[in-house]
């Protein structure tokens, strides 16, 4: 009977997920006590002052005490310990915790394995602290050196921390409005009732309230951005204060949210507590709070503090925010920029840069819940070839397993998994299978037996293995907080343990928020227990991150450290970028979901997660052909490019919508493959610097105010601007082209002056896309079945000349799969066009062992003003012919009458120094 009831409940839940998001299933701020308390505090409520300031072990340390001690021992606030550290590249770290020498009930959780180990090497050991009395203060403030242009200030009374320029202008401050609050852990006494209830669930809260909140202000700020994951505008809207109608903070709490609403501050699958500010001066700053507990963040509207009586500088160009978390410690980082790329680099120096993907992973991925069997897989694969559509990866969802038991195959539907994978691999293609964190509670299932015997599951509040519902039914969840358990999990991906897997099989981690169908808010109870007695409330937002980490490390172990892993994750946290790709979850086949995918991906890239994408066509629903075509045209420029759909939707492979729509989707996918050398070069830039592949316009044009809130257009690298089409039936698009230099239409080479808005044609064939004058883009124009079959193909260089007839660009090449690039085995070239000469120079280490016999087949010069007849190639000392003709994009020829200059077959190798002079 219990089994029947469970099955009926599961069927009911599954049916609900196919309908719509149910808002009442999730808590609002008013239903979240710590959030409601923090929001109710008035400015100036904080009574703490900083005392006993000194330099200890290279840090500024102090104690935080109430200015007037409470006489009641029961309510006495114990001193908090403050530590301020300074690092190279203008980074300040502020930590505040309870004093462990005073024996609190337990140690508050500090998030491990997020800050990269090399960050500690950048610490500047403070030698001295100076004092300064800020106007009106009764006590002096402590000032320490940050860099030649910046200082950090700890104000003693009232307590405040800020970073300023040497001129005195503030950049970022904490507790300027006196909203800091730190609820200390308590020991439960007889009669204490700290339980919290939501719907049918009860949270025991054994340590009582332990939340932290504080205000953060950004100066010289026009907009703030970041703190994903939300389906909303790129520039964050005010959530509280004058003129705000629907007052709900931006929530950071990883949840399984199906068919999520667009234009909502509601939290989705991931949480990155990193906010970036940008203003009219062109300056950028950032603030990051390393904390894995639930967080709520208010962006406060102008005038919210009108009655506070607190006077702050730069009030007209200041944005105030309120940060609230259920648990954890204060572990915050101030990034002072001042340039946009400086801030993302500073954040990357703390949490790491993006992993360098294998080349195949940057191509097109075909997925569905579910491809039914091996015959279905073979047919889909052959249809791509029949219709001349390249792709690199075919995916299998949960139905490929034996009864939702991961690391298994349904023997009736997939009897020969290795042979199936090898057939794909013969064409240079890979397969991805899904592995989720919920493990079916079946005593005959080898993985469950081993995890149970070894004690590897998360426990419930009573100490028993946690038992929740997910796709397999009754399930338990691997405790990924433990490094030893993560190592054990990684070993499950060996060829011996994952029977039927081959070197061309990679992994997809879904449902890793974690999703628990019968749990509070469809996730794990907050009082569940992890290794070391850590409550789930303290680690929740990082659970999926550790799962992603363990899976990625497992694939590295499987390949004996030679093969770069590919793992897609739905849940995200700071550091996720080091372990693979992510996607934006269960979107819907609606035009608004296509539109909101751009601000979502821009936000993810800005906060470190550059290898990201949205399901092409929408996961739920059946897209009309026009929407699907437009989605492919935009998606071809996503860093992660995958089509995916729910099992209740109609099949939607690109050849199922008539010959014309097949042609349009094929052209969009061909565009991606043509640009793969450029994308791969950008992924390397992200791997080295942290600068994202897809960028907001203002990252390249930081002083152009027209770009600050533009989230329908985006930059791919520094050279391409793409404007999507997000409205049904439209054949035009309004496009703003920033900057003072010209832009060249990618489709036909037509020139447009920068700094203007244009009404552009947007026919069904393509969306507006432009190359920036002064840049050089590498391409490969021959169409193949997959990226690996393009290895030996020649390159095309598209040189877009600026007003001084100059341009430059780069090309990065490695073996596309191994870690040898870390040992210098790569090709990195810089191309410069100046004074009529295109020069190729080496940027890779002199000891680099990689070579390539690939040739430059074409050099296209956009905007060349003279009428040359030929080109001289050195050191070959030979001439190459020049032709004037229509612009080619891969195999497509522009229909426009615009003619461009093309140097044909110069015969130079991509890995060598050479010059090509236009005569």
Coordinates of N, CA, C and O in Angstrom, one line a residue, residues 163-230:
X163 N 36.4 51.1 1.5 CA 37.6 51.3 0.7 C 37.4 52.6 -0.1 O 36.4 52.9 -0.6
X164 N 38.5 53.4 -0.1 CA 38.4 54.7 -0.7 C 39.7 54.9 -1.6 O 40.7 54.3 -1.4
X165 N 39.5 55.8 -2.5 CA 40.7 56.3 -3.3 C 41.5 57.2 -2.4 O 41.0 57.8 -1.4
X166 N 42.8 57.4 -2.7 CA 43.6 58.3 -1.9 C 43.0 59.7 -1.9 O 43.3 60.4 -0.9
X167 N 42.3 60.1 -2.9 CA 41.6 61.4 -2.9 C 40.6 61.5 -1.8 O 40.1 62.6 -1.5
X168 N 40.2 60.4 -1.3 CA 39.1 60.4 -0.2 C 37.8 59.9 -0.8 O 36.8 59.7 0.0
X169 N 37.6 59.8 -2.1 CA 36.4 59.3 -2.7 C 36.2 57.8 -2.3 O 37.1 57.0 -2.6
X170 N 35.0 57.5 -1.8 CA 34.7 56.2 -1.5 C 34.4 55.3 -2.7 O 33.9 55.8 -3.7
X171 N 34.7 54.0 -2.6 CA 34.4 53.1 -3.7 C 33.3 52.1 -3.2 O 32.2 52.0 -3.9
X172 N 33.5 51.3 -2.2 CA 32.5 50.4 -1.6 C 32.6 50.5 -0.1 O 33.7 50.6 0.5
X173 N 31.4 50.5 0.6 CA 31.4 50.5 2.0 C 30.4 49.5 2.6 O 29.5 49.1 2.0
X174 N 30.7 49.1 3.9 CA 29.8 48.2 4.6 C 29.4 48.8 5.9 O 30.2 49.4 6.6
X175 N 28.1 48.8 6.2 CA 27.5 49.3 7.4 C 27.5 50.8 7.5 O 27.5 51.4 8.6
X176 N 27.5 51.4 6.4 CA 27.4 52.9 6.4 C 26.1 53.4 6.9 O 25.9 54.5 7.4
X177 N 25.0 52.5 6.9 CA 23.7 52.9 7.3 C 23.4 52.2 8.7 O 22.2 52.2 9.1
X178 N 24.4 51.5 9.3 CA 24.1 51.0 10.6 C 23.1 49.8 10.6 O 22.4 49.7 11.6
X179 N 23.1 49.0 9.6 CA 22.2 47.9 9.5 C 22.8 46.5 9.9 O 22.2 45.5 9.8
X180 N 24.1 46.6 10.3 CA 24.8 45.3 10.6 C 24.1 44.7 11.8 O 23.9 45.3 12.8
X181 N 23.9 43.3 11.7 CA 23.4 42.6 12.8 C 23.9 41.1 12.7 O 24.0 40.6 11.6
X182 N 24.3 40.6 13.8 CA 24.9 39.3 13.9 C 24.3 38.5 15.0 O 24.6 38.7 16.2
X183 N 23.4 37.6 14.7 CA 22.7 36.8 15.7 C 23.6 35.6 16.1 O 23.9 34.8 15.3
X184 N 23.9 35.6 17.4 CA 24.9 34.7 17.9 C 24.2 33.3 18.3 O 23.1 33.3 18.7
X185 N 25.0 32.3 18.1 CA 24.5 30.9 18.4 C 24.2 30.8 19.9 O 24.9 31.4 20.8
X186 N 23.2 30.0 20.3 CA 22.9 29.9 21.7 C 22.7 28.4 22.0 O 22.5 27.6 21.1
X187 N 22.9 28.1 23.3 CA 22.6 26.8 23.8 C 21.1 26.7 24.2 O 20.6 27.5 24.9
X188 N 20.5 25.6 23.7 CA 19.1 25.4 24.0 C 18.8 25.1 25.4 O 19.4 24.2 26.0
X189 N 17.9 25.8 26.1 CA 17.6 25.6 27.4 C 16.2 24.9 27.5 O 15.4 25.0 26.5
X190 N 15.8 24.3 28.6 CA 14.5 23.8 28.8 C 13.5 24.8 28.5 O 13.6 26.0 29.1
X191 N 12.5 24.5 27.7 CA 11.4 25.4 27.5 C 11.6 26.3 26.2 O 10.7 26.9 25.7
X192 N 12.8 26.3 25.7 CA 13.1 27.0 24.4 C 12.4 26.3 23.2 O 12.5 25.1 23.1
X193 N 11.7 27.1 22.4 CA 11.1 26.5 21.2 C 11.5 27.4 20.0 O 11.0 28.5 19.8
X194 N 12.5 26.9 19.3 CA 13.0 27.7 18.2 C 12.6 27.2 16.8 O 13.1 27.5 15.8
X195 N 11.6 26.3 16.9 CA 11.1 25.7 15.6 C 10.5 26.7 14.7 O 9.9 27.7 15.1
X196 N 10.7 26.5 13.4 CA 10.0 27.3 12.3 C 9.2 26.3 11.5 O 9.7 25.3 11.1
X197 N 8.0 26.7 11.1 CA 7.2 25.9 10.3 C 6.9 26.6 9.0 O 6.7 27.8 8.9
X198 N 6.9 25.8 7.9 CA 6.4 26.3 6.6 C 5.6 25.2 5.9 O 6.1 24.1 5.7
X199 N 4.4 25.5 5.7 CA 3.4 24.5 5.1 C 3.4 23.2 6.1 O 3.2 23.4 7.3
X200 N 3.7 22.1 5.6 CA 3.7 20.9 6.4 C 5.0 20.5 7.0 O 5.2 19.5 7.7
X201 N 6.0 21.4 6.9 CA 7.4 21.1 7.3 C 7.8 21.9 8.5 O 7.4 23.0 8.7
X202 N 8.6 21.2 9.4 CA 9.1 21.9 10.6 C 10.6 21.8 10.7 O 11.2 20.7 10.5
X203 N 11.2 22.9 10.9 CA 12.6 23.1 11.0 C 13.0 23.2 12.5 O 12.5 24.1 13.1
X204 N 13.7 22.2 13.0 CA 14.0 22.2 14.5 C 14.9 23.3 14.9 O 14.9 23.7 16.1
X205 N 15.8 23.9 14.1 CA 16.7 25.0 14.4 C 17.3 24.8 15.8 O 17.1 25.5 16.7
X206 N 18.2 23.8 16.0 CA 18.7 23.4 17.3 C 19.6 24.5 17.9 O 19.9 24.5 19.1
X207 N 20.1 25.5 17.1 CA 21.0 26.5 17.6 C 20.3 27.9 17.6 O 21.0 28.9 17.8
X208 N 19.0 27.9 17.3 CA 18.3 29.2 17.3 C 18.6 30.0 16.1 O 19.2 29.6 15.1
X209 N 18.2 31.3 16.2 CA 18.5 32.2 15.1 C 20.0 32.5 15.0 O 20.7 32.7 16.0
X210 N 20.5 32.5 13.8 CA 22.0 32.7 13.6 C 22.2 33.5 12.4 O 23.3 33.4 11.7
X211 N 21.3 34.4 12.0 CA 21.4 35.2 10.8 C 22.4 36.3 10.9 O 22.7 36.8 12.0
X212 N 22.8 36.8 9.7 CA 23.7 38.0 9.6 C 23.1 38.9 8.6 O 22.6 38.4 7.5
X213 N 23.1 40.2 8.8 CA 22.7 41.1 7.8 C 23.5 42.4 7.9 O 24.1 42.7 9.0
X214 N 23.7 43.1 6.8 CA 24.4 44.4 6.7 C 24.1 45.1 5.4 O 23.7 44.5 4.5
X215 N 24.3 46.4 5.4 CA 24.2 47.2 4.2 C 25.5 47.3 3.5 O 26.6 47.4 4.2
X216 N 25.5 47.4 2.2 CA 26.7 47.6 1.4 C 26.3 48.8 0.4 O 25.2 48.7 -0.2
X217 N 27.2 49.7 0.3 CA 27.0 50.9 -0.6 C 28.0 50.9 -1.7 O 29.2 50.7 -1.4
X218 N 27.6 51.2 -2.9 CA 28.5 51.4 -4.0 C 28.4 52.9 -4.5 O 27.4 53.4 -4.7
X219 N 29.6 53.5 -4.7 CA 29.7 54.9 -5.0 C 30.0 55.1 -6.4 O 30.6 54.2 -7.1
X220 N 29.7 56.3 -6.9 CA 29.8 56.6 -8.4 C 29.2 55.5 -9.2 O 29.7 54.9 -10.2
X221 N 27.9 55.1 -8.8 CA 27.3 53.9 -9.4 C 26.0 54.3 -10.1 O 25.2 55.1 -9.5
X222 N 25.8 53.9 -11.3 CA 24.5 54.1 -12.0 C 23.6 52.8 -11.9 O 22.4 53.0 -11.9
X223 N 24.3 51.7 -12.0 CA 23.5 50.4 -11.9 C 24.4 49.4 -11.1 O 25.6 49.5 -11.1
X224 N 23.7 48.4 -10.6 CA 24.3 47.2 -10.1 C 23.8 46.0 -10.8 O 22.7 46.0 -11.3
X225 N 24.7 45.0 -10.9 CA 24.5 43.8 -11.7 C 24.9 42.6 -10.8 O 25.6 42.7 -9.8
X226 N 24.6 41.4 -11.3 CA 25.1 40.2 -10.7 C 24.1 39.4 -9.9 O 22.9 39.3 -10.2
X227 N 24.6 38.8 -8.8 CA 23.9 37.9 -7.9 C 23.0 36.9 -8.5 O 21.8 36.8 -8.2
X228 N 23.4 36.1 -9.5 CA 22.5 35.2 -10.1 C 22.2 34.0 -9.1 O 23.0 33.9 -8.2
X229 N 21.1 33.3 -9.4 CA 20.5 33.1 -10.7 C 19.0 33.6 -10.6 O 18.3 33.1 -9.8
X230 N 18.7 34.5 -11.4 CA 17.3 35.0 -11.5 C 16.9 35.3 -13.0 O 17.8 35.6 -13.8

